[in-house]
Short mmCIF file of C-alpha atoms in Angstrom, two decimals:
data_model
loop_
_atom_site.label_atom_id
_atom_site.label_comp_id
_atom_site.label_asym_id
_atom_site.label_seq_id
_atom_site.Cartn_x
_atom_site.Cartn_y
_atom_site.Cartn_z
CA MET A 111 0.00 0.00 0.00
CA GLY A 112 2.70 2.43 1.07
CA ASP A 113 4.88 1.38 -1.85
CA LEU A 114 2.08 1.74 -4.37
CA PHE A 115 1.26 5.19 -3.03
CA ARG A 116 4.93 6.11 -3.21
CA SER A 117 5.35 5.02 -6.82
CA ILE A 118 2.16 6.77 -7.92
CA ILE A 119 3.31 10.01 -6.31
CA ASN A 120 6.77 9.53 -7.79
CA ILE A 121 5.36 9.25 -11.30
CA ILE A 122 3.17 12.30 -10.75
CA SER A 123 6.09 14.39 -9.54
CA ILE A 124 8.21 13.34 -12.52
CA LEU A 125 5.47 14.19 -15.02
CA ALA A 126 4.10 17.27 -13.24
CA ILE A 127 6.41 19.94 -14.62
CA PRO A 128 6.45 18.85 -18.29
CA LEU A 129 2.67 18.39 -18.21
CA VAL A 130 2.02 21.73 -16.55
CA LEU A 131 4.28 23.48 -19.06
CA LEU A 132 2.56 21.80 -21.99
CA LEU A 133 -0.96 22.25 -20.68
CA PHE A 134 -0.61 25.87 -19.62
CA LEU A 135 1.14 27.02 -22.75
CA LEU A 136 -1.15 25.06 -25.10
CA TRP A 137 -4.23 26.34 -23.31
CA GLY A 138 -2.91 29.88 -23.68
CA PHE A 139 -2.09 29.24 -27.33
CA PHE A 140 -5.61 28.07 -28.14
CA LYS A 141 -7.07 30.97 -26.19
CA LYS A 142 -5.17 33.20 -28.64
CA VAL A 143 -2.70 34.44 -26.07
CA LYS A 144 0.60 35.53 -27.64
CA VAL A 145 2.40 32.92 -25.58
CA TYR A 146 5.99 33.92 -26.27
CA GLU A 147 5.44 37.62 -25.75
CA VAL A 148 3.40 37.13 -22.58
CA PHE A 149 5.91 34.61 -21.19
CA VAL A 150 8.78 37.05 -21.64
CA GLU A 151 6.71 39.85 -20.14
CA GLY A 152 6.07 37.76 -17.01
CA ALA A 153 9.59 36.38 -16.78
CA LYS A 154 10.99 39.91 -16.65
CA ASP A 155 9.94 40.19 -13.01
CA GLY A 156 12.07 37.21 -11.98
CA PHE A 157 15.21 39.27 -11.63
CA ASN A 158 13.63 42.02 -9.56
CA THR A 159 11.97 39.60 -7.18
CA ALA A 160 15.18 37.68 -6.60
CA VAL A 161 17.18 40.85 -5.97
CA ARG A 162 14.49 42.22 -3.65
CA ILE A 163 14.86 39.16 -1.42
CA ILE A 164 18.59 39.66 -0.79
CA PRO A 165 18.49 42.08 2.20
CA TYR A 166 15.82 40.04 3.96
CA LEU A 167 17.67 36.80 3.41
CA VAL A 168 21.00 38.23 4.57
CA ALA A 169 19.43 39.61 7.76
CA MET A 170 17.68 36.37 8.61
CA LEU A 171 20.43 33.92 7.70
CA VAL A 172 23.16 35.92 9.49
CA ALA A 173 21.17 35.99 12.74
CA ILE A 174 20.53 32.25 12.50
CA ALA A 175 24.17 31.52 11.65
CA ILE A 176 25.40 33.48 14.69
CA PHE A 177 22.94 31.66 16.91
CA ARG A 178 23.98 28.26 15.56
CA ALA A 179 27.74 28.87 15.71
CA SER A 180 27.62 30.06 19.32
CA GLY A 181 26.62 26.69 20.76
CA ALA A 182 23.32 28.14 22.02
CA LEU A 183 21.41 25.20 20.56
CA GLU A 184 23.42 22.74 22.65
CA LEU A 185 22.71 24.83 25.74
CA LEU A 186 18.99 24.94 24.94
CA THR A 187 18.98 21.18 24.44
CA THR A 188 20.62 20.55 27.81
CA LEU A 189 18.13 22.83 29.55
CA LEU A 190 15.00 21.42 27.89
CA ALA A 191 15.90 17.72 27.67
CA PRO A 192 14.39 16.84 31.09
CA VAL A 193 11.09 18.48 30.10
CA THR A 194 10.80 16.84 26.70
CA SER A 195 11.72 13.38 28.02
CA LEU A 196 8.48 13.58 30.02
CA ILE A 197 6.46 13.41 26.79
CA GLY A 198 8.53 10.53 25.46
CA MET A 199 10.82 12.52 23.19
CA PRO A 200 14.36 11.12 23.18
CA PRO A 201 16.87 13.88 24.10
CA GLU A 202 18.94 13.00 21.02
CA ALA A 203 16.08 14.16 18.80
CA LEU A 204 15.67 17.49 20.57
CA PRO A 205 18.33 19.44 18.62
CA MET A 206 16.48 18.36 15.47
CA ALA A 207 13.31 20.03 16.74
CA PHE A 208 15.14 23.31 17.30
CA MET A 209 17.16 23.17 14.10
CA ARG A 210 14.32 22.30 11.72
CA PRO A 211 12.65 25.75 11.63
CA LEU A 212 16.00 27.58 11.61
CA SER A 213 18.14 25.90 8.99
CA GLY A 214 17.43 23.50 6.16
CA SER A 215 21.02 22.41 5.64
CA GLY A 216 21.65 22.26 9.40
CA SER A 217 18.70 19.98 10.03
CA LEU A 218 19.61 17.83 7.02
CA GLY A 219 23.08 17.33 8.54
CA LEU A 220 21.64 16.56 11.96
CA MET A 221 19.16 14.04 10.55
CA THR A 222 21.90 12.28 8.61
CA GLU A 223 24.16 12.11 11.66
CA LEU A 224 21.41 10.85 13.96
CA MET A 225 20.57 8.08 11.51
CA LYS A 226 24.21 7.13 11.07
CA VAL A 227 24.79 6.93 14.82
CA HIS A 228 21.52 5.33 15.94
CA GLY A 229 20.49 3.50 12.75
CA PRO A 230 17.84 4.71 10.29
CA ASP A 231 15.21 2.26 11.54
CA SER A 232 15.66 2.92 15.26
CA VAL A 233 13.21 5.12 17.19
CA ILE A 234 15.57 8.07 16.92
CA GLY A 235 16.26 7.47 13.23
CA VAL A 236 12.59 7.22 12.30
CA LEU A 237 11.73 10.17 14.52
CA ALA A 238 14.49 12.38 13.09
CA SER A 239 13.47 11.70 9.51
CA THR A 240 9.78 12.18 10.33
CA MET A 241 10.61 15.51 11.95
CA TYR A 242 12.57 16.52 8.89
CA GLY A 243 9.74 15.46 6.58
CA SER A 244 6.95 17.06 8.58
CA SER A 245 8.06 20.66 8.57
CA GLU A 246 9.59 23.43 6.52
CA THR A 247 12.42 25.81 7.32
CA THR A 248 10.05 28.40 8.77
CA PHE A 249 12.45 31.33 9.13
CA TYR A 250 13.82 30.89 5.63
CA VAL A 251 10.31 30.81 4.17
CA LEU A 252 9.39 33.91 6.18
CA ALA A 253 12.41 35.86 4.92
CA VAL A 254 11.99 34.86 1.28
CA TYR A 255 8.21 35.22 0.98
CA PHE A 256 7.92 38.47 2.90
CA GLY A 257 11.12 39.79 1.34
CA ALA A 258 9.67 39.36 -2.13
CA VAL A 259 6.94 41.90 -1.38
CA ASN A 260 8.96 44.14 0.94
CA ILE A 261 6.99 43.26 4.06
CA LYS A 262 8.86 44.41 7.14
CA ASN A 263 6.11 44.22 9.74
CA THR A 264 5.30 40.52 9.76
CA ARG A 265 2.58 40.83 12.47
CA HIS A 266 1.57 37.42 13.79
CA ALA A 267 3.50 35.42 11.17
CA VAL A 268 6.36 34.45 13.50
CA PRO A 269 4.20 33.15 16.38
CA VAL A 270 2.02 31.33 13.84
CA GLY A 271 5.08 29.70 12.28
CA ILE A 272 6.45 28.69 15.67
CA ILE A 273 3.09 27.25 16.78
CA ALA A 274 2.94 25.22 13.55
CA ASP A 275 6.49 23.97 14.14
CA VAL A 276 5.90 22.98 17.76
CA VAL A 277 2.68 21.16 16.84
CA GLY A 278 4.44 19.45 13.91
CA MET A 279 7.31 18.24 16.10
CA LEU A 280 4.98 17.01 18.87
CA ALA A 281 2.76 15.28 16.30
CA ALA A 282 5.87 13.59 14.85
CA VAL A 283 6.86 12.27 18.29
CA TRP A 284 3.31 11.11 18.96
CA ILE A 285 2.73 9.32 15.65
CA VAL A 286 6.13 7.60 15.73
CA ARG A 287 5.51 6.44 19.33
CA VAL A 288 2.03 5.17 18.52
CA LEU A 289 2.82 3.41 15.25
CA PHE A 290 6.22 1.88 15.76
CA PHE A 291 7.44 1.65 19.31
CA MET B 28 7.64 40.49 16.71
CA LEU B 29 10.34 39.65 14.21
CA ASN B 30 12.34 42.55 15.66
CA TYR B 31 12.51 40.77 19.01
CA ILE B 32 13.25 37.34 17.57
CA TRP B 33 15.94 38.70 15.27
CA MET B 34 17.63 40.73 17.99
CA GLY B 35 17.28 37.77 20.34
CA LEU B 36 19.00 35.34 17.96
CA ILE B 37 21.96 37.70 17.48
CA ALA B 38 22.30 38.84 21.11
CA ILE B 39 21.86 35.37 22.62
CA GLY B 40 24.22 33.97 20.00
CA ILE B 41 27.04 36.38 20.77
CA LEU B 42 26.57 36.21 24.55
CA VAL B 43 26.45 32.43 24.59
CA ALA B 44 29.54 32.33 22.37
CA ALA B 45 31.38 34.57 24.84
CA GLY B 46 30.18 32.47 27.77
CA ASN B 47 31.28 29.26 26.08
CA ASP B 48 34.72 30.69 25.32
CA ILE B 49 35.21 31.84 28.91
CA TYR B 50 34.09 28.45 30.20
CA ASN B 51 36.44 26.63 27.82
CA GLU B 52 39.29 28.91 28.89
CA THR B 53 38.78 28.24 32.60
CA GLN B 54 38.32 24.50 32.08
CA ASN B 55 41.13 24.39 29.53
CA THR B 56 38.87 22.24 27.35
CA TYR B 57 41.41 22.32 24.54
CA ARG B 58 44.37 21.49 26.78
CA ASN B 59 46.44 24.52 25.90
CA GLY B 60 50.02 24.07 27.06
CA VAL B 61 49.49 20.38 27.89
CA PRO B 62 51.64 18.18 25.63
CA MET B 63 50.07 15.05 24.16
CA ASP B 64 51.96 11.78 23.85
CA ALA B 65 51.27 9.77 20.73
CA VAL B 66 52.72 7.22 18.35
CA VAL B 67 53.13 8.09 14.69
CA GLN B 68 53.17 5.31 12.07
CA PHE B 69 54.87 6.49 8.88
CA ASP B 70 53.38 5.58 5.50
CA GLU B 71 56.21 5.55 3.00
CA SER B 72 58.58 8.13 4.33
CA SER B 73 60.97 7.43 7.14
CA ALA B 74 60.95 9.05 10.56
CA ASN B 75 64.19 10.80 9.72
CA ASP B 76 63.02 12.54 6.52
CA LEU B 77 62.81 16.34 6.50
CA THR B 78 59.11 16.03 5.63
CA ALA B 79 57.53 12.86 6.91
CA LYS B 80 53.91 11.81 6.46
CA GLY B 81 52.23 9.35 8.75
CA LYS B 82 49.26 8.59 10.93
CA ILE B 83 48.56 9.03 14.61
CA ASN B 84 46.75 5.95 15.86
CA MET B 85 45.27 6.37 19.28
CA PRO B 86 42.66 4.26 21.07
CA ALA B 87 39.39 6.02 21.88
CA ASP B 88 39.98 5.72 25.63
CA ALA B 89 43.31 7.51 25.58
CA PHE B 90 41.89 10.36 23.50
CA ARG B 91 38.83 10.58 25.72
CA ALA B 92 40.94 10.65 28.87
CA PHE B 93 43.30 13.31 27.54
CA TYR B 94 40.55 15.79 26.72
CA ASP B 95 38.16 14.52 29.43
CA LEU B 96 35.36 13.93 26.87
CA PRO B 97 32.13 12.03 27.49
CA ALA B 98 32.72 9.86 24.41
CA ALA B 99 35.23 9.39 21.62
CA THR B 100 36.10 7.04 18.77
CA ASP B 101 39.46 5.54 17.83
CA VAL B 102 41.77 8.11 16.26
CA HIS B 103 43.44 7.51 12.90
CA GLN B 104 44.65 10.98 12.08
CA PRO B 105 47.05 11.86 9.26
CA ILE B 106 50.02 13.95 10.41
CA ILE B 107 52.77 15.80 8.53
CA ILE B 108 56.04 16.33 10.36
CA THR B 109 58.52 18.86 9.04
CA THR B 110 61.97 19.71 10.29
CA SER B 111 63.06 23.34 10.07
CA SER B 112 66.62 24.41 9.22
CA SER B 113 67.31 24.97 12.91
CA GLY B 114 66.39 21.34 13.57
CA GLU B 115 63.08 22.11 15.24
CA LYS B 116 60.32 19.67 14.40
CA LEU B 117 56.83 20.98 13.61
CA PHE B 118 53.64 19.09 12.91
CA THR B 119 50.41 19.72 11.01
CA LEU B 120 47.19 17.73 11.36
CA PRO B 121 44.96 18.15 8.29
CA VAL B 122 41.55 17.84 9.93
CA ASP B 123 38.70 16.44 7.83
CA ASP B 124 35.50 14.49 8.36
CA SER B 125 37.34 11.40 9.58
CA SER B 126 39.12 13.34 12.31
CA PRO B 127 37.89 13.35 15.93
CA LYS B 128 35.00 15.73 16.53
CA HIS B 129 36.91 17.54 19.24
CA TRP B 130 39.74 18.35 16.86
CA LYS B 131 37.30 19.49 14.23
CA GLU B 132 35.91 21.93 16.76
CA MET B 133 39.42 23.05 17.71
CA THR B 134 40.26 24.01 14.11
CA LYS B 135 37.67 26.79 14.40
CA GLY B 136 39.99 28.46 16.91
CA ALA B 137 43.21 27.56 15.11
CA LEU B 138 45.38 29.85 13.00
CA ALA B 139 44.92 28.02 9.71
CA LYS B 140 41.66 26.73 8.31
CA ASP B 141 41.00 22.99 8.60
CA LYS B 142 44.32 22.15 10.21
CA LEU B 143 45.89 22.04 13.64
CA SER B 144 49.58 22.61 14.05
CA GLY B 145 52.23 22.89 16.73
CA ARG B 146 55.71 21.89 17.86
CA ILE B 147 57.09 18.47 18.61
CA VAL B 148 58.92 18.68 21.93
CA ALA B 149 60.11 15.07 22.12
CA TYR B 150 60.78 12.71 19.22
CA THR B 151 61.92 9.13 19.75
CA VAL B 152 62.38 7.14 16.57
CA ALA B 153 61.84 3.37 16.61
CA ASP B 154 64.69 1.11 15.42
CA ASP B 155 63.17 0.47 11.99
CA ALA B 156 62.40 4.21 11.51
CA LYS B 157 58.83 3.19 10.60
CA SER B 158 57.32 4.76 13.70
CA ALA B 159 58.14 7.30 16.36
CA HIS B 160 57.02 8.27 19.83
CA VAL B 161 56.17 11.94 19.76
CA ARG B 162 55.16 14.53 22.29
CA LEU B 163 52.97 17.14 20.62
CA GLU B 164 52.55 20.68 21.82
CA PHE B 165 49.52 22.13 20.04
CA GLU B 166 49.21 25.78 19.12
CA PRO B 167 47.06 27.52 21.74
CA ILE B 168 43.37 27.23 20.87
CA ARG B 169 41.27 30.13 22.12
CA PHE B 170 37.97 31.91 21.37
CA VAL B 171 36.70 28.97 19.30
CA LYS B 172 33.05 30.06 19.45
CA MET B 173 33.74 33.75 18.82
CA LYS B 174 35.82 32.92 15.78
CA ALA B 175 33.13 30.52 14.60
CA VAL B 176 30.47 33.23 15.00
CA THR B 177 32.53 35.68 12.94
CA GLN B 178 33.31 33.15 10.24
CA SER B 179 29.78 31.84 9.83
CA ALA B 180 28.24 35.31 9.84
CA LEU B 181 30.55 36.41 7.02
CA ASP B 182 30.18 33.15 5.09
CA ILE B 183 26.40 33.05 5.26
CA ALA B 184 26.06 36.67 4.14
CA SER B 185 27.51 35.73 0.77
CA THR B 186 25.64 32.42 0.72
CA ALA B 187 22.39 34.36 1.13
CA VAL B 188 23.18 36.38 -1.98
CA SER B 189 23.97 33.26 -4.01
CA ILE B 190 20.71 31.67 -2.86
CA ALA B 191 18.72 34.72 -3.94
CA LEU B 192 20.54 35.11 -7.25
CA GLY B 193 20.17 31.37 -7.87
CA LEU B 194 16.42 31.93 -7.84
CA ILE B 195 16.48 34.30 -10.82
CA GLY B 196 16.32 31.61 -13.50
CA VAL B 197 13.52 29.48 -12.06
CA MET B 198 11.70 32.62 -10.99
CA ALA B 199 11.73 33.91 -14.55
CA LEU B 200 10.58 30.56 -15.94
CA TRP B 201 7.62 30.16 -13.60
CA LEU B 202 6.58 33.78 -13.60
CA GLY B 203 6.47 33.59 -17.39
CA VAL B 204 4.36 30.43 -17.35
CA MET B 205 2.06 31.90 -14.70
CA LYS B 206 1.55 35.04 -16.75
CA VAL B 207 0.47 32.95 -19.73
CA ALA B 208 -1.87 30.94 -17.50
CA GLU B 209 -3.32 34.14 -16.11
CA GLU B 210 -3.95 35.71 -19.52
CA ALA B 211 -5.51 32.49 -20.77
CA GLY B 212 -7.94 32.49 -17.85
CA LEU B 213 -6.55 29.19 -16.62
CA LEU B 214 -5.85 30.45 -13.12
CA LYS B 215 -9.43 31.61 -12.83
CA ALA B 216 -10.72 28.20 -13.90
CA LEU B 217 -8.49 26.50 -11.34
CA THR B 218 -9.65 28.96 -8.72
CA ARG B 219 -13.33 28.30 -9.34
CA LEU B 220 -12.75 24.60 -8.79
CA LEU B 221 -11.59 25.06 -5.23
CA THR B 222 -13.64 28.10 -4.25
CA PRO B 223 -15.60 26.27 -1.50
CA VAL B 224 -12.29 25.59 0.32
CA THR B 225 -10.41 28.77 -0.45
CA LYS B 226 -13.18 31.19 0.48
CA ARG B 227 -13.11 29.76 4.00
CA ILE B 228 -9.32 29.88 4.34
CA PHE B 229 -8.92 33.26 2.63
CA PRO B 230 -12.13 35.20 3.32
CA ASP B 231 -10.40 38.55 2.60
CA VAL B 232 -9.42 37.61 -0.95
CA PRO B 233 -12.01 37.83 -3.75
CA THR B 234 -12.75 34.26 -4.84
CA ASP B 235 -11.67 34.78 -8.45
CA HIS B 236 -8.52 36.76 -7.67
CA PRO B 237 -5.33 35.49 -9.39
CA ALA B 238 -3.72 35.18 -5.94
CA ILE B 239 -5.96 32.21 -5.19
CA GLY B 240 -4.85 30.44 -8.36
CA ALA B 241 -1.20 30.96 -7.47
CA ILE B 242 -1.81 29.78 -3.89
CA ILE B 243 -3.44 26.58 -5.17
CA MET B 244 -0.57 25.90 -7.57
CA ASN B 245 2.02 26.64 -4.92
CA THR B 246 0.40 24.23 -2.49
CA ALA B 247 0.12 21.54 -5.17
CA ALA B 248 3.80 21.96 -6.12
CA ASN B 249 4.83 21.83 -2.46
CA MET B 250 2.84 18.66 -1.86
CA LEU B 251 4.54 16.97 -4.81
CA GLY B 252 7.94 18.04 -3.50
CA LEU B 253 8.62 20.31 -6.52
CA SER B 254 10.26 23.06 -4.50
CA ASN B 255 11.88 24.52 -7.63
CA ALA B 256 8.45 25.41 -8.92
CA ALA B 257 6.79 26.00 -5.55
CA THR B 258 8.94 28.94 -4.43
CA PRO B 259 8.54 31.11 -7.58
CA ILE B 260 4.80 30.43 -7.71
CA GLY B 261 4.54 31.12 -3.98
CA LEU B 262 6.28 34.45 -4.45
CA LYS B 263 3.90 35.23 -7.29
CA ALA B 264 1.04 34.50 -4.88
CA MET B 265 2.57 36.89 -2.34
CA GLU B 266 2.80 39.60 -4.99
CA GLU B 267 -0.84 39.09 -5.90
CA LEU B 268 -1.85 39.19 -2.24
CA ASN B 269 0.19 42.36 -1.84
CA LYS B 270 -1.94 44.03 -4.52
CA LEU B 271 -4.85 43.72 -2.06
CA ASN B 272 -2.72 45.10 0.78
CA PRO B 273 -4.00 48.45 2.03
CA LYS B 274 -0.79 49.13 3.97
CA ALA B 275 2.49 48.56 2.15
CA GLY B 276 5.18 46.91 4.27
CA THR B 277 2.75 45.25 6.66
CA ALA B 278 1.58 41.65 6.33
CA THR B 279 -2.12 41.05 5.74
CA ASN B 280 -4.16 38.28 7.36
CA ALA B 281 -4.27 36.37 4.08
CA MET B 282 -0.48 36.53 3.73
CA VAL B 283 0.09 35.11 7.19
CA THR B 284 -2.40 32.30 6.58
CA PHE B 285 -0.70 31.51 3.28
CA LEU B 286 2.68 31.48 5.03
CA ALA B 287 1.25 29.12 7.66
CA ILE B 288 0.31 26.66 4.92
CA ASN B 289 3.82 26.95 3.50
CA THR B 290 5.78 26.64 6.74
CA GLY B 291 3.61 23.72 7.80
CA GLY B 292 5.35 21.88 5.00
CA LEU B 293 2.41 19.83 3.76
CA ILE B 294 3.93 17.17 1.54
CA LEU B 295 2.94 13.80 0.12
CA ILE B 296 6.43 12.40 -0.36
CA PRO B 297 9.25 13.69 1.87
CA ALA B 298 11.74 12.97 -0.91
CA THR B 299 14.86 14.38 0.79
CA ALA B 300 14.36 12.47 4.02
CA ILE B 301 13.71 9.25 2.07
CA ALA B 302 16.84 9.76 -0.04
CA VAL B 303 18.98 10.19 3.09
CA ARG B 304 17.40 7.10 4.64
CA VAL B 305 18.33 5.10 1.54
CA SER B 306 21.90 6.41 1.65
CA VAL B 307 22.43 5.35 5.27
CA GLY B 308 21.10 1.88 4.55
CA SER B 309 17.55 1.85 5.90
CA ALA B 310 15.65 -1.43 5.48
CA ASN B 311 12.44 0.51 4.91
CA PRO B 312 13.12 4.06 3.68
CA GLY B 313 9.48 4.76 2.83
CA LEU B 314 8.41 4.08 6.41
CA ILE B 315 8.25 7.77 7.18
CA ILE B 316 5.81 8.75 4.40
CA GLY B 317 2.76 8.18 6.59
CA THR B 318 4.25 9.67 9.71
CA SER B 319 5.44 12.78 7.84
CA ILE B 320 2.01 13.33 6.30
CA VAL B 321 0.48 13.18 9.78
CA GLY B 322 3.15 15.48 11.25
CA ALA B 323 2.96 18.05 8.47
CA GLY B 324 -0.83 17.82 8.36
CA CYS B 325 -1.08 18.62 12.07
CA ALA B 326 1.44 21.45 11.70
CA THR B 327 -0.44 22.97 8.77
CA ILE B 328 -3.84 22.77 10.44
CA ALA B 329 -2.40 24.22 13.66
CA GLY B 330 -0.73 27.01 11.69
CA VAL B 331 -3.89 27.98 9.80
CA LEU B 332 -5.98 27.90 13.00
CA ALA B 333 -3.34 29.90 14.88
CA SER B 334 -3.28 32.52 12.11
CA LYS B 335 -7.07 32.82 12.32
CA ILE B 336 -7.02 33.20 16.10
CA LEU B 337 -4.00 35.47 16.42
CA GLN B 338 -5.18 37.88 13.71
CA ARG B 339 -8.03 38.87 16.05
CA LEU B 340 -5.69 39.87 18.87
CA PRO B 341 -5.62 43.65 19.36
CA VAL B 342 -1.81 43.67 19.25
CA PHE B 343 -1.76 42.34 15.71
CA LYS B 344 -4.97 44.01 14.56
CA ARG B 345 -3.61 47.44 15.44
CA ASP B 346 -0.85 47.22 12.83
CA LEU B 347 -3.41 46.89 10.05
CA VAL B 348 -4.95 50.30 10.67
CA VAL B 349 -3.99 52.57 7.80
CA VAL B 350 -2.86 56.00 8.89
CA GLU B 351 -4.01 58.77 6.53
CA LYS B 352 -0.53 59.90 5.64
CA GLU B 353 0.69 56.42 4.79
CA ALA B 354 -2.36 55.72 2.68
CA SER B 355 -1.67 58.71 0.47
CA HIS B 356 1.77 57.33 -0.21
CA GLY B 357 0.14 54.16 -1.48
#
């Protein structure tokens, strides 16, 4: 069942982009849209958007890099490990929970290391990869998406993102506990 | 809010780095001034060569005891020994991924990048000249965390620019395609299909607005793991939402809800995690598909609900009020 689902989704994700390109452009063509001219007109904005993101991305990534390099995550883990063990979360997986919203490459490295050390099919291995799979790099998304439209006052976006992350991490612990161990 | 978080990350980072460095200095975590005894096995060169290459082999226990670490693995570390014209022997340890973790950390406080160096204060060559007992005096290692903070802040600043510039190509491609879809009325058709759902999640956005079409496509691309397409289309959605924004520079309710869907990370196949599981030899790499869908589903639902609840709070509502002067600026 899982394998069938996986191969169906795999095929869809391989075909998605060529099909979307073909379908969208053909549809436009038959609707008498001057496809080439309109495409170029739209594509022009790509450069501006990308350049607009730069200051936001620099600000966000530098702050996160300083925080990571300082060893503050290790400190946070030591302080919070007794609390999170109460809900059945192994302390080894805790850094993953903190890293996931902050850094995509950092959490990828952590997940890989945890699986190498504890085995990919152990509780910690399954939990780490579930945590990785069940969230996005919140702060990166915030910087890029708001940066693209020059939003500086993000209002409740940060608390919302953090709430989503905490719930995602707790749900990952819960589902892994219930299903496998 | 982001002001506090941002300042907090930087201030806590620098203070913790300083605290860690002071602690390491008082504990002498890096054993400055304490010579280390080791045995060097030479590869091809002899112990008496002017430049000799070999390996330090040290059992985990000895390494652990020397640095007083909670855990360690056996050390097999390449070493290069050079003899200066005055007869003084110097050593360099090229530190890479196979080196002990503690040494990797120490390189962040060392003079040269990715290597540790120092003097050899005692050098006893074995009879066959294939190995030698050495006493190593490492260069003093200080301010490891502070140096790491400096280095990573500078490095990431340029990485951020490459990330943004790297988006230009795919951005252009997808913005072009989206423009065609918009002109052809395709986005509107797509939007009408999902109106019953979207009008509940985004009550502030007109049901046939192009933003809704882009949001739907972004979510679909995210769920299929096509992040190359998802980001440009997502940014297009933000731009469309921004056209409805009465107050430039301030996030609207719809934007935050859209971000909640994105940061929740709703996905059908967590392709990256599965690929890593395959590479480390998992017996069942696909095991996490179900668990990730549950995790991300919960996160997304919680995020959308939280955005709906928090947007009513006076603190966040206040920011939406358009002051006359600002409105005239557009």
